[in-house]
PDB file of N, CA and C in Angstrom:
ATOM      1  N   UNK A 764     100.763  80.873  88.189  1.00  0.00           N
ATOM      2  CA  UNK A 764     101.871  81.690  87.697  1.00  0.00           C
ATOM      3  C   UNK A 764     101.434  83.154  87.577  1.00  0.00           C
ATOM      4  N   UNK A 765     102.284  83.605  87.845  1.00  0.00           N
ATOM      5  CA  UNK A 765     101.860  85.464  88.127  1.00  0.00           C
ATOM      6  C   UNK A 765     102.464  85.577  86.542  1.00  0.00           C
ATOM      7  N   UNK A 766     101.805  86.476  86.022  1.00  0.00           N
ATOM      8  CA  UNK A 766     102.451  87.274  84.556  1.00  0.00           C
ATOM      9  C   UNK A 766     103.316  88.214  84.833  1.00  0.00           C
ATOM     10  N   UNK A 767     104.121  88.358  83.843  1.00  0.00           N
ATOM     11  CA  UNK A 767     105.353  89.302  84.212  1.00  0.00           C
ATOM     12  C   UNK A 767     105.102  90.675  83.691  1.00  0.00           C
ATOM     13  N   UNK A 768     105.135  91.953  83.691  1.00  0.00           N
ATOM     14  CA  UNK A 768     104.892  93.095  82.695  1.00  0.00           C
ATOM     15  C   UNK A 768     106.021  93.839  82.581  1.00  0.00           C
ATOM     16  N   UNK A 769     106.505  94.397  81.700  1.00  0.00           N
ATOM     17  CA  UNK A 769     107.930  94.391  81.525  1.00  0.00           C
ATOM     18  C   UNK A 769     107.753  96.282  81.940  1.00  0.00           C
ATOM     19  N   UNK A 770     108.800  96.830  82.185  1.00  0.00           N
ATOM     20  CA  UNK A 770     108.456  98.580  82.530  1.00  0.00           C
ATOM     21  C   UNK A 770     108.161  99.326  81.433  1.00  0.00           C
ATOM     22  N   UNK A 771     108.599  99.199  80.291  1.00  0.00           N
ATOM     23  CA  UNK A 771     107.776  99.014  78.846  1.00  0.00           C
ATOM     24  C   UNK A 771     106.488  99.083  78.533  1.00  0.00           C
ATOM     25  N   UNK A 772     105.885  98.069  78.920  1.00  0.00           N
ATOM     26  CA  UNK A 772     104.382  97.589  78.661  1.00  0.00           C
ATOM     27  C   UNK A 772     104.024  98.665  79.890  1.00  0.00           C
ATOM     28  N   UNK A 773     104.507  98.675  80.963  1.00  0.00           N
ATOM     29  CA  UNK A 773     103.505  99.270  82.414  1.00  0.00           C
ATOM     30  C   UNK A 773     103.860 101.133  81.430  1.00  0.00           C
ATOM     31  N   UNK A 774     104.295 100.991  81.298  1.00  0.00           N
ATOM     32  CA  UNK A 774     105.202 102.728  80.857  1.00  0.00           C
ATOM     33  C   UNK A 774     103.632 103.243  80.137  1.00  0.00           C
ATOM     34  N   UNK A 775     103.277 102.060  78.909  1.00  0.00           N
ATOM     35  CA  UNK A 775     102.063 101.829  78.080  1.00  0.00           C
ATOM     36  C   UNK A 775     101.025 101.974  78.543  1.00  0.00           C
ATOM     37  N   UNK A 776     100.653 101.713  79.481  1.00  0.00           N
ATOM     38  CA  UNK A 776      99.525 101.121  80.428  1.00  0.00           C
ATOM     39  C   UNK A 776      99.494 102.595  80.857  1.00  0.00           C
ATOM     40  N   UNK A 777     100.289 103.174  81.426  1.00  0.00           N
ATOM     41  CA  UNK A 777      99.847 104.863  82.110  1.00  0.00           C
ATOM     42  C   UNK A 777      99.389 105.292  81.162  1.00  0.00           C
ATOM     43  N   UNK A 778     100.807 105.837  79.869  1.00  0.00           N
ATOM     44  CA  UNK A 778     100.100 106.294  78.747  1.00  0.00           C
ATOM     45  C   UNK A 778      98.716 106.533  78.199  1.00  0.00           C
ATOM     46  N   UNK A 779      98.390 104.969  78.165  1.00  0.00           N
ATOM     47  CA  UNK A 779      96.686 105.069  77.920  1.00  0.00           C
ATOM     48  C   UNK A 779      96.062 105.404  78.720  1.00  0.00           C
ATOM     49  N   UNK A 780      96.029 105.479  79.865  1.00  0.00           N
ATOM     50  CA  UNK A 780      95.159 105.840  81.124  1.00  0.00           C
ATOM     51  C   UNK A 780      94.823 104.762  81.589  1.00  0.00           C
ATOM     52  N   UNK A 781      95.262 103.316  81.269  1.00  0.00           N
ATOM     53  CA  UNK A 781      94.447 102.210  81.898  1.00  0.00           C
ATOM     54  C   UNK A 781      93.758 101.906  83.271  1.00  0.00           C
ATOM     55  N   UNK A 782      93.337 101.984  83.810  1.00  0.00           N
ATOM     56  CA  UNK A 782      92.741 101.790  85.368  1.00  0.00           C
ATOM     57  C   UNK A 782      94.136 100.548  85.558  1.00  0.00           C
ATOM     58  N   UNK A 783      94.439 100.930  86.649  1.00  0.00           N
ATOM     59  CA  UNK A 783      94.959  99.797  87.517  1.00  0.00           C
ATOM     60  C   UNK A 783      95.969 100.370  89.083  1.00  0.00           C
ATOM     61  N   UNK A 784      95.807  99.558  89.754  1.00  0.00           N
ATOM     62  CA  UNK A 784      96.480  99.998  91.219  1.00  0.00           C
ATOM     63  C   UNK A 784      98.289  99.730  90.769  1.00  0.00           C
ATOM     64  N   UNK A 785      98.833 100.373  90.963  1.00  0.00           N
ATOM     65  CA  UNK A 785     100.213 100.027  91.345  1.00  0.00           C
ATOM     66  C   UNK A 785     100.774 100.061  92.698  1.00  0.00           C
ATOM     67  N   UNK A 786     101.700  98.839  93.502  1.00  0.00           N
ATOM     68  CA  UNK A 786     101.623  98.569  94.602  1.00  0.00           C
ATOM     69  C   UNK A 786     102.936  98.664  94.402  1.00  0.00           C
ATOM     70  N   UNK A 787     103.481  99.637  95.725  1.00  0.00           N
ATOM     71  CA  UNK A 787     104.707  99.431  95.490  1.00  0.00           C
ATOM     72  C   UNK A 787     104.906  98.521  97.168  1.00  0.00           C
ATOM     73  N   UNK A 788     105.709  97.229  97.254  1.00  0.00           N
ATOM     74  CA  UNK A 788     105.818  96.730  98.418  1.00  0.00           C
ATOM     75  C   UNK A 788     107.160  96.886  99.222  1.00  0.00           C
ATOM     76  N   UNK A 789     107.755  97.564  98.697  1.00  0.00           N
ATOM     77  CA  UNK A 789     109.501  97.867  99.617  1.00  0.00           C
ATOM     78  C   UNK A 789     109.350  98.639 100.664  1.00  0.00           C
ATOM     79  N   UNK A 790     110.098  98.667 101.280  1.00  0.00           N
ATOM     80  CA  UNK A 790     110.471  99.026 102.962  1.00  0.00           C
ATOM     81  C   UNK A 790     110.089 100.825 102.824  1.00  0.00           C
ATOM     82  N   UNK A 791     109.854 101.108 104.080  1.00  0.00           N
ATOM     83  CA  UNK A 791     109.542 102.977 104.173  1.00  0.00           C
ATOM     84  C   UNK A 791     111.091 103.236 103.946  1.00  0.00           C
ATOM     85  N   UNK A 792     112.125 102.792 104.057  1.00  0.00           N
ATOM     86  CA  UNK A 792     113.081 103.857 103.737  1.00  0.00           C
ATOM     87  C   UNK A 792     113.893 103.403 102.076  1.00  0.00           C
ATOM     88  N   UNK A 793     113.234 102.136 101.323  1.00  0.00           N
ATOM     89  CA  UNK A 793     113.270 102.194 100.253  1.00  0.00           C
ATOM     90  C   UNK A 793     112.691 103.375  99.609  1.00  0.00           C
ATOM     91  N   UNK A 794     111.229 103.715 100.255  1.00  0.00           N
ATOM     92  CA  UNK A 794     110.415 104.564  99.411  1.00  0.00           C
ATOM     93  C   UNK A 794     110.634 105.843  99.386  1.00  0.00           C
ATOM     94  N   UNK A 795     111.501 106.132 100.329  1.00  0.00           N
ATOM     95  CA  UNK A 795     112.333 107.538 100.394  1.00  0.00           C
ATOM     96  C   UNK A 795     113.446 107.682  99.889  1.00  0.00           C
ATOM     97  N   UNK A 796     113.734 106.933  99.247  1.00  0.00           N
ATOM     98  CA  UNK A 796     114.588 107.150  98.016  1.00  0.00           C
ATOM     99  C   UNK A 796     114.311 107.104  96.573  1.00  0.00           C
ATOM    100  N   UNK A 797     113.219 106.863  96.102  1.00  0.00           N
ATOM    101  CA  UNK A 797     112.753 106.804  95.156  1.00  0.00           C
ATOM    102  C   UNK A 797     111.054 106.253  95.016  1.00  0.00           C
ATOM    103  N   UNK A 798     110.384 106.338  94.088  1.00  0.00           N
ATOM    104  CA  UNK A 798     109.025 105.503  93.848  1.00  0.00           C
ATOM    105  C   UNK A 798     108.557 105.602  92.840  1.00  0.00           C
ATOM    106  N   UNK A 799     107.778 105.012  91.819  1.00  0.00           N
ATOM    107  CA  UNK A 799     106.895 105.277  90.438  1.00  0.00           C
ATOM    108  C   UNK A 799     105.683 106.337  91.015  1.00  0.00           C
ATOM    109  N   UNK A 800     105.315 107.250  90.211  1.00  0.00           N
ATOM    110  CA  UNK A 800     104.112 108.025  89.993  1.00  0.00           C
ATOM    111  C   UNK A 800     102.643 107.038  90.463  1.00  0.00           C
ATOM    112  N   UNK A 801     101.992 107.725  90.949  1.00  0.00           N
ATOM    113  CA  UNK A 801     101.151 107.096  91.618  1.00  0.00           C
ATOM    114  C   UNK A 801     100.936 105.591  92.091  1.00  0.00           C
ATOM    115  N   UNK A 802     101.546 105.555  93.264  1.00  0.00           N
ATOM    116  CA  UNK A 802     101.852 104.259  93.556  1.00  0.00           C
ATOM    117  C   UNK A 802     100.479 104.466  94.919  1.00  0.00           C
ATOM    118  N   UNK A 803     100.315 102.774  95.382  1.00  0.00           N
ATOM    119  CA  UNK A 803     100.468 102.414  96.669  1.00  0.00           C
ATOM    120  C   UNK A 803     101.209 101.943  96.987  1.00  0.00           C
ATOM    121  N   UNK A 804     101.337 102.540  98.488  1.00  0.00           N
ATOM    122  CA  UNK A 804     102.489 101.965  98.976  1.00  0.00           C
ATOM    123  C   UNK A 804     101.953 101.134 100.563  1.00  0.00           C
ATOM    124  N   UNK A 805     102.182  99.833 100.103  1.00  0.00           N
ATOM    125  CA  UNK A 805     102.388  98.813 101.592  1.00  0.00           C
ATOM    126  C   UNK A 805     102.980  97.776 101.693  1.00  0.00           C
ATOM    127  N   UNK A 806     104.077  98.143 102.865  1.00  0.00           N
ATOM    128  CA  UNK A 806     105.073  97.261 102.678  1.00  0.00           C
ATOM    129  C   UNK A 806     104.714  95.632 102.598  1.00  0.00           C
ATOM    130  N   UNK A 807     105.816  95.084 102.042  1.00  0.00           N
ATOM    131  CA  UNK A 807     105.635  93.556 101.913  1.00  0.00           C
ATOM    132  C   UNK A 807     104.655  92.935 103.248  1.00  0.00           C
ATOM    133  N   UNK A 808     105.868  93.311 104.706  1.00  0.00           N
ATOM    134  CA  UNK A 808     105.051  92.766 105.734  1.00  0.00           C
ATOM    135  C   UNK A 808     103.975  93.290 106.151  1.00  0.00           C
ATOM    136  N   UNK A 809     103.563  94.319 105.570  1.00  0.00           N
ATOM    137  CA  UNK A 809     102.157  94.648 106.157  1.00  0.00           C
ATOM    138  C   UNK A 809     100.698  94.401 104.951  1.00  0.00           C
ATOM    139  N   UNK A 810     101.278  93.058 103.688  1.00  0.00           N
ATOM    140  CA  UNK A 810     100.100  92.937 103.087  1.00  0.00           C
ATOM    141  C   UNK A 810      99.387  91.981 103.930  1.00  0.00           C
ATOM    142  N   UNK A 811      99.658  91.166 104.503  1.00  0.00           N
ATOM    143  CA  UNK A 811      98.849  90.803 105.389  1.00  0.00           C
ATOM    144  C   UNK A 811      97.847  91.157 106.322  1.00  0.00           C
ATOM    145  N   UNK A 812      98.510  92.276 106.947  1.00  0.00           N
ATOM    146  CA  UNK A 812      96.956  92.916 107.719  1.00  0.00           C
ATOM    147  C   UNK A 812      96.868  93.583 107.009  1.00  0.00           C
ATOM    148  N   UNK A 813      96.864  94.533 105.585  1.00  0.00           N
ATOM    149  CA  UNK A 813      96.423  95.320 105.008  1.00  0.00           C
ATOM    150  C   UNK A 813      95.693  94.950 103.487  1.00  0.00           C
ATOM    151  N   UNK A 814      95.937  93.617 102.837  1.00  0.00           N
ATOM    152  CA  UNK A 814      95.495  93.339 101.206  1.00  0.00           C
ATOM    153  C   UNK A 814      93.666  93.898 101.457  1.00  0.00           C
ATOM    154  N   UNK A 815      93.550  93.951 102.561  1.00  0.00           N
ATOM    155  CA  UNK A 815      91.614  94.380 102.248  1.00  0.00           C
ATOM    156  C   UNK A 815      91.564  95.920 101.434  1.00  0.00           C
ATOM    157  N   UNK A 816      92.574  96.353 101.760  1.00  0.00           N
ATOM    158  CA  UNK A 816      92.953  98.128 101.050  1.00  0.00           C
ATOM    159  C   UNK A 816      92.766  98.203  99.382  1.00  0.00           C
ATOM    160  N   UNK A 817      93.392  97.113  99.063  1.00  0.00           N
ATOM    161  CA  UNK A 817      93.480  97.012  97.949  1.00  0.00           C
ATOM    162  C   UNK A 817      91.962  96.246  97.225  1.00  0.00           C
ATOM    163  N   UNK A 818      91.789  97.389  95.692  1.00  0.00           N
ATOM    164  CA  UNK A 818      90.650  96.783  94.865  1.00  0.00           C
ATOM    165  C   UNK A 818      90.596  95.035  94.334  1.00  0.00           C
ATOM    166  N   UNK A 819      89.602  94.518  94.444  1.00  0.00           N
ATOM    167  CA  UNK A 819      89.863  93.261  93.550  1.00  0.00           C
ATOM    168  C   UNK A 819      88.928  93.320  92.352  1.00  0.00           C
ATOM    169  N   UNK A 820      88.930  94.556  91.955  1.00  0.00           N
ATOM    170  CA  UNK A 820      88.039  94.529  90.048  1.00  0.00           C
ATOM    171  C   UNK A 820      89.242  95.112  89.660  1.00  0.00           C
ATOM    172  N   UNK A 821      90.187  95.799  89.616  1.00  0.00           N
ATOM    173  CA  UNK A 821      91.046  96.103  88.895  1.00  0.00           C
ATOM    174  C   UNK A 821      92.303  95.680  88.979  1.00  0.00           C
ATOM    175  N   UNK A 822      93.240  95.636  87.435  1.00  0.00           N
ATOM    176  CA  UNK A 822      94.370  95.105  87.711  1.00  0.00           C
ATOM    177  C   UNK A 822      95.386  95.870  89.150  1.00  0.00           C
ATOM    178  N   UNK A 823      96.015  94.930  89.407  1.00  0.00           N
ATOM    179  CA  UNK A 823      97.143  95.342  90.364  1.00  0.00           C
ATOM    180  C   UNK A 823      98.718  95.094  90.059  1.00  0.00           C
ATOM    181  N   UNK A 824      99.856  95.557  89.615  1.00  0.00           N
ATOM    182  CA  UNK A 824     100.776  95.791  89.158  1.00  0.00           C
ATOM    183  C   UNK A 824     101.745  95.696  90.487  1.00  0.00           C
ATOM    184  N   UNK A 825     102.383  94.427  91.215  1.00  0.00           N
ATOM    185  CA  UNK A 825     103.255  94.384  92.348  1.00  0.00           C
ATOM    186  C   UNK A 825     104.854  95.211  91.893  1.00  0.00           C
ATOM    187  N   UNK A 826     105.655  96.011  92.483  1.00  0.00           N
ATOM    188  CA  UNK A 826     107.124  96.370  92.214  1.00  0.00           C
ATOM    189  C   UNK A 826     107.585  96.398  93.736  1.00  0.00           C
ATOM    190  N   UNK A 827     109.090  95.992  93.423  1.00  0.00           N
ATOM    191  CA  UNK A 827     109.706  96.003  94.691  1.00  0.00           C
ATOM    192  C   UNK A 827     110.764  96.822  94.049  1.00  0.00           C
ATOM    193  N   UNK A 828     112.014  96.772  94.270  1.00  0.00           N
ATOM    194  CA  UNK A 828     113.770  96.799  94.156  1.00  0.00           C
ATOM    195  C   UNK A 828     113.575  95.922  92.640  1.00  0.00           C
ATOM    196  N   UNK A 829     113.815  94.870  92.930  1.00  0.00           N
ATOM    197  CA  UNK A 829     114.344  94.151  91.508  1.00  0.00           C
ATOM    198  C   UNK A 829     113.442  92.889  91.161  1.00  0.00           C
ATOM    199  N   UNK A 830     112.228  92.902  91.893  1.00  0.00           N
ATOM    200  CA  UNK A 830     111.147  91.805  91.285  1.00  0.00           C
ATOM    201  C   UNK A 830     110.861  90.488  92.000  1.00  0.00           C
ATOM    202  N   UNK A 831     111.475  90.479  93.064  1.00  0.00           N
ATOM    203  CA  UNK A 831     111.658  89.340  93.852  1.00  0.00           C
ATOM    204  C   UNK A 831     110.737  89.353  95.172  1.00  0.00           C
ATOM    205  N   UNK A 832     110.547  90.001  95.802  1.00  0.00           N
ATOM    206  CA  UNK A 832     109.944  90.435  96.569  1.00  0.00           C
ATOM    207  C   UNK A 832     108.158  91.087  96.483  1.00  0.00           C
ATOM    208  N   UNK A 833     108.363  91.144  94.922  1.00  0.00           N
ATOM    209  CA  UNK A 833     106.673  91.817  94.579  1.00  0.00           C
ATOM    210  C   UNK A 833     106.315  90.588  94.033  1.00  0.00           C
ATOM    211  N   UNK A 834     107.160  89.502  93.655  1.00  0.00           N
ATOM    212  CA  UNK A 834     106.642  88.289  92.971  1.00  0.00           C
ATOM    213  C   UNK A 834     106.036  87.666  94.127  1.00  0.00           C
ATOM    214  N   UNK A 835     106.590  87.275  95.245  1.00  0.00           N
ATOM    215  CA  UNK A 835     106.462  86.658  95.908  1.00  0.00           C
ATOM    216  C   UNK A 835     105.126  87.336  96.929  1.00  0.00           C
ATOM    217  N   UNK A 836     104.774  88.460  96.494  1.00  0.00           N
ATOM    218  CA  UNK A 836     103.880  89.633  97.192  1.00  0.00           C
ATOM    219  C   UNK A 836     102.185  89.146  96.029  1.00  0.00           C
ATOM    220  N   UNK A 837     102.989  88.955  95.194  1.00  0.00           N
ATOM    221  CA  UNK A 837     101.882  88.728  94.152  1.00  0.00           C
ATOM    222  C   UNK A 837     101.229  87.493  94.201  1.00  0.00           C
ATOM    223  N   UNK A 838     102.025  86.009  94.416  1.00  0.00           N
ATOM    224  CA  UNK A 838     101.689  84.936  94.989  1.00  0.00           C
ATOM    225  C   UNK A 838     101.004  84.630  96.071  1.00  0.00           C
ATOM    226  N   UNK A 839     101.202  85.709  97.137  1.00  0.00           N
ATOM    227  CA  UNK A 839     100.161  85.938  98.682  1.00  0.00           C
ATOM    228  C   UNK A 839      99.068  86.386  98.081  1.00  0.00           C
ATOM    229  N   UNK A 840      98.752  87.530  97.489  1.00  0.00           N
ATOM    230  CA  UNK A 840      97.427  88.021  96.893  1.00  0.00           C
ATOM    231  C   UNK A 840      96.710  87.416  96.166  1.00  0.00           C
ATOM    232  N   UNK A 841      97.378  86.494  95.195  1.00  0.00           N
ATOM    233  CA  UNK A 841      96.804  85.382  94.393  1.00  0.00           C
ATOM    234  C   UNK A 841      95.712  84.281  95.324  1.00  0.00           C
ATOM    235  N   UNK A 842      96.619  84.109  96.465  1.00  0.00           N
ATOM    236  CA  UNK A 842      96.285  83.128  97.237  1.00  0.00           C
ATOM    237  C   UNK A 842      94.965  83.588  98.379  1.00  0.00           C
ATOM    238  N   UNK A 843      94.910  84.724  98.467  1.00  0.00           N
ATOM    239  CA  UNK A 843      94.257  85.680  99.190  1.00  0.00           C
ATOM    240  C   UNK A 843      93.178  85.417  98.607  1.00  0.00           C
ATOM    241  N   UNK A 844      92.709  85.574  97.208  1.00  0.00           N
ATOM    242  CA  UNK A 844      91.223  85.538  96.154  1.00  0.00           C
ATOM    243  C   UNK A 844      91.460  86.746  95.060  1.00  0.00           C
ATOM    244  N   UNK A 845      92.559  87.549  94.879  1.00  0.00           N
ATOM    245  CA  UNK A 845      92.854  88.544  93.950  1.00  0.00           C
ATOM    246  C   UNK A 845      93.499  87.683  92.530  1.00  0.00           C
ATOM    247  N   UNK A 846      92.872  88.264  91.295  1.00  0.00           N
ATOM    248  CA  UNK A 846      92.912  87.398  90.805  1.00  0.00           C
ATOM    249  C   UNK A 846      93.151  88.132  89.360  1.00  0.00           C
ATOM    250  N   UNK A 847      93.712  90.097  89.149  1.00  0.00           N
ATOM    251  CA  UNK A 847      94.309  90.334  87.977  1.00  0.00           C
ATOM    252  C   UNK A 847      95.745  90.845  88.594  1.00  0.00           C
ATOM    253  N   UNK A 848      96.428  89.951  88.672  1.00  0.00           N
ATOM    254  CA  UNK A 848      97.705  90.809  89.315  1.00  0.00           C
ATOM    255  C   UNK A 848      99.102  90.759  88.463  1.00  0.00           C
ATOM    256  N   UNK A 849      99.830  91.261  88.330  1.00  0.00           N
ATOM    257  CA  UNK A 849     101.431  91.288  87.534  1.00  0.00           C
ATOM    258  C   UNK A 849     102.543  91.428  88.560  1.00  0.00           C
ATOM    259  N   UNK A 850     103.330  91.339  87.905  1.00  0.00           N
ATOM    260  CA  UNK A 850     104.640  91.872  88.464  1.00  0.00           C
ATOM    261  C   UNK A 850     105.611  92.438  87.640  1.00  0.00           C
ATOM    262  N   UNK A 851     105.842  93.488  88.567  1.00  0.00           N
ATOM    263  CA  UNK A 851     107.011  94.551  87.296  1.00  0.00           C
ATOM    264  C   UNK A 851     108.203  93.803  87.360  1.00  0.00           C
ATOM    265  N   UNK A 852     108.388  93.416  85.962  1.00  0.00           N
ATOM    266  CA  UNK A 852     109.907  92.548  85.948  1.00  0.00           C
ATOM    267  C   UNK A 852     110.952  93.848  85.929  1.00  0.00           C
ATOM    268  N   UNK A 853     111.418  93.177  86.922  1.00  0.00           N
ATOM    269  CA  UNK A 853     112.854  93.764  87.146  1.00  0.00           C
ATOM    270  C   UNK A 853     113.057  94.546  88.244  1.00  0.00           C
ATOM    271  N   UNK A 854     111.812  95.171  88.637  1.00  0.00           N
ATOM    272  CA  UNK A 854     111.288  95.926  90.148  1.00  0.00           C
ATOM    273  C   UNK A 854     111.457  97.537  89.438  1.00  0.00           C
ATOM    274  N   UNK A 855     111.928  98.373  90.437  1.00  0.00           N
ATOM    275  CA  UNK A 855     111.758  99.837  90.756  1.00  0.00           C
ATOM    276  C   UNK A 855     113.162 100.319  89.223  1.00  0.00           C
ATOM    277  N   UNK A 856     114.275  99.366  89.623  1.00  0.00           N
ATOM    278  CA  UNK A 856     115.469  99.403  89.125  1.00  0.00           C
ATOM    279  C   UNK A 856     115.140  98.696  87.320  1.00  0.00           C
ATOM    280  N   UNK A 857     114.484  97.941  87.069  1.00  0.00           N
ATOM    281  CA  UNK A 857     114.764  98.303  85.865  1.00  0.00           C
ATOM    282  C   UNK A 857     113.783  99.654  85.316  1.00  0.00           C
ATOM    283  N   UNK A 858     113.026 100.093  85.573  1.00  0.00           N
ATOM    284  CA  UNK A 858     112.189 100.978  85.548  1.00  0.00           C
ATOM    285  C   UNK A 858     113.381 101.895  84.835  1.00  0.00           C
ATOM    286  N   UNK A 859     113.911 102.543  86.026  1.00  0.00           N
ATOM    287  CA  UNK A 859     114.747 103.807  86.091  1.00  0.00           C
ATOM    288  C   UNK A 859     116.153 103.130  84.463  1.00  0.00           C
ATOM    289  N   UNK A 860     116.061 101.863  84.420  1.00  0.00           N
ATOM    290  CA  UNK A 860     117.361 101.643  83.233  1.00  0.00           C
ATOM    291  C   UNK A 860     116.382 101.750  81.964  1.00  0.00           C
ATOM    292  N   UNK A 861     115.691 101.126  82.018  1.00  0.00           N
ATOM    293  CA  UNK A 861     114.943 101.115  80.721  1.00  0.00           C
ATOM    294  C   UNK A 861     113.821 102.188  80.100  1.00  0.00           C
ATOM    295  N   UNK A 862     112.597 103.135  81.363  1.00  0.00           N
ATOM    296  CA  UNK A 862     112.174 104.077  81.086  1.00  0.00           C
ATOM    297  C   UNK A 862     112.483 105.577  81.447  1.00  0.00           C
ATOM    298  N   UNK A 863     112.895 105.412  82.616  1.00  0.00           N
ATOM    299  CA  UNK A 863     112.936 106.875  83.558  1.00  0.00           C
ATOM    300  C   UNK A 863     114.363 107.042  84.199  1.00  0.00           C
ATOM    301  N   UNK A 864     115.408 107.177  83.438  1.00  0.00           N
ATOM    302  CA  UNK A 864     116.982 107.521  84.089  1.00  0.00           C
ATOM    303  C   UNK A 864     116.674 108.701  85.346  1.00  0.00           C
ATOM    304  N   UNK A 865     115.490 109.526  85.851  1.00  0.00           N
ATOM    305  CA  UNK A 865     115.589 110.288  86.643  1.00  0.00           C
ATOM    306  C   UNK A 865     115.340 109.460  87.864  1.00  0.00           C
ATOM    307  N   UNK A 866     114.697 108.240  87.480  1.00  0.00           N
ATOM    308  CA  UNK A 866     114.678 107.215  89.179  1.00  0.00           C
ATOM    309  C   UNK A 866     115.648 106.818  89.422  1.00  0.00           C
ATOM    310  N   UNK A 867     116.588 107.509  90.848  1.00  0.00           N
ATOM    311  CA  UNK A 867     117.552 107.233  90.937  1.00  0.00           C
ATOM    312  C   UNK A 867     117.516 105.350  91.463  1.00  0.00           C
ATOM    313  N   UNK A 868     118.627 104.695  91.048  1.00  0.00           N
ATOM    314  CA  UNK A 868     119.324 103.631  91.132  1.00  0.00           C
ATOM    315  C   UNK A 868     120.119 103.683  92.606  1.00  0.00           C
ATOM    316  N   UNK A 869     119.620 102.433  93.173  1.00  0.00           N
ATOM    317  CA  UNK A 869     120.087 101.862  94.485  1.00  0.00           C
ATOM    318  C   UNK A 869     120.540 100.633  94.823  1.00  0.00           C
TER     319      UNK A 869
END
């Protein structure tokens, strides 16, 4: 089971400075419409030839659109040998309802 982190808790997590990767996995023309502050960005279909990019000592924080797509992004990486990973409940979109009204909504 992947843990869920609510945009709340991740909001927290910058705040403090915590070390951790944030992955954002939505499409290139999702990401041109919006994105969280220091993200990576690789799309869903390219974690496959690409999860070697990514650290495995630090947490990794999956977001898509609305959580469905980074869950299921988070379950491949799990399965991969990565083994601190989350998922932003709710994706990009609750972000922008609950912390940051300037991320525009799509």
């Amino acid at each position: 089971m992947i843990p869920q982190i609510t945009p709340i808790e991740l909001k927290q997590w910058m705040a403090d400075g915590m070390e951790f990767v944030l992955l954002d996995v939505r499409t290139d023309e999702e990401l041109a419409l919006c994105s969280l502050p220091n993200h990576t960005h690789i799309p869903m279909n390219m974690i496959p030839m690409r999860h070697n990019e990514l650290p495995d000592d630090v947490p990794i924080v999956v977001y898509c659109h609305h959580g469905l797509r980074s869950l299921h992004t988070a379950m491949y990486l799990a399965d991969a040998g990565f083994e601190q990973l989350y998922n932003l409940q709710g994706g990009i979109d609750a972000w922008s309802v609950l912390v940051d009204s300037q991320v525009p909504r799509y």
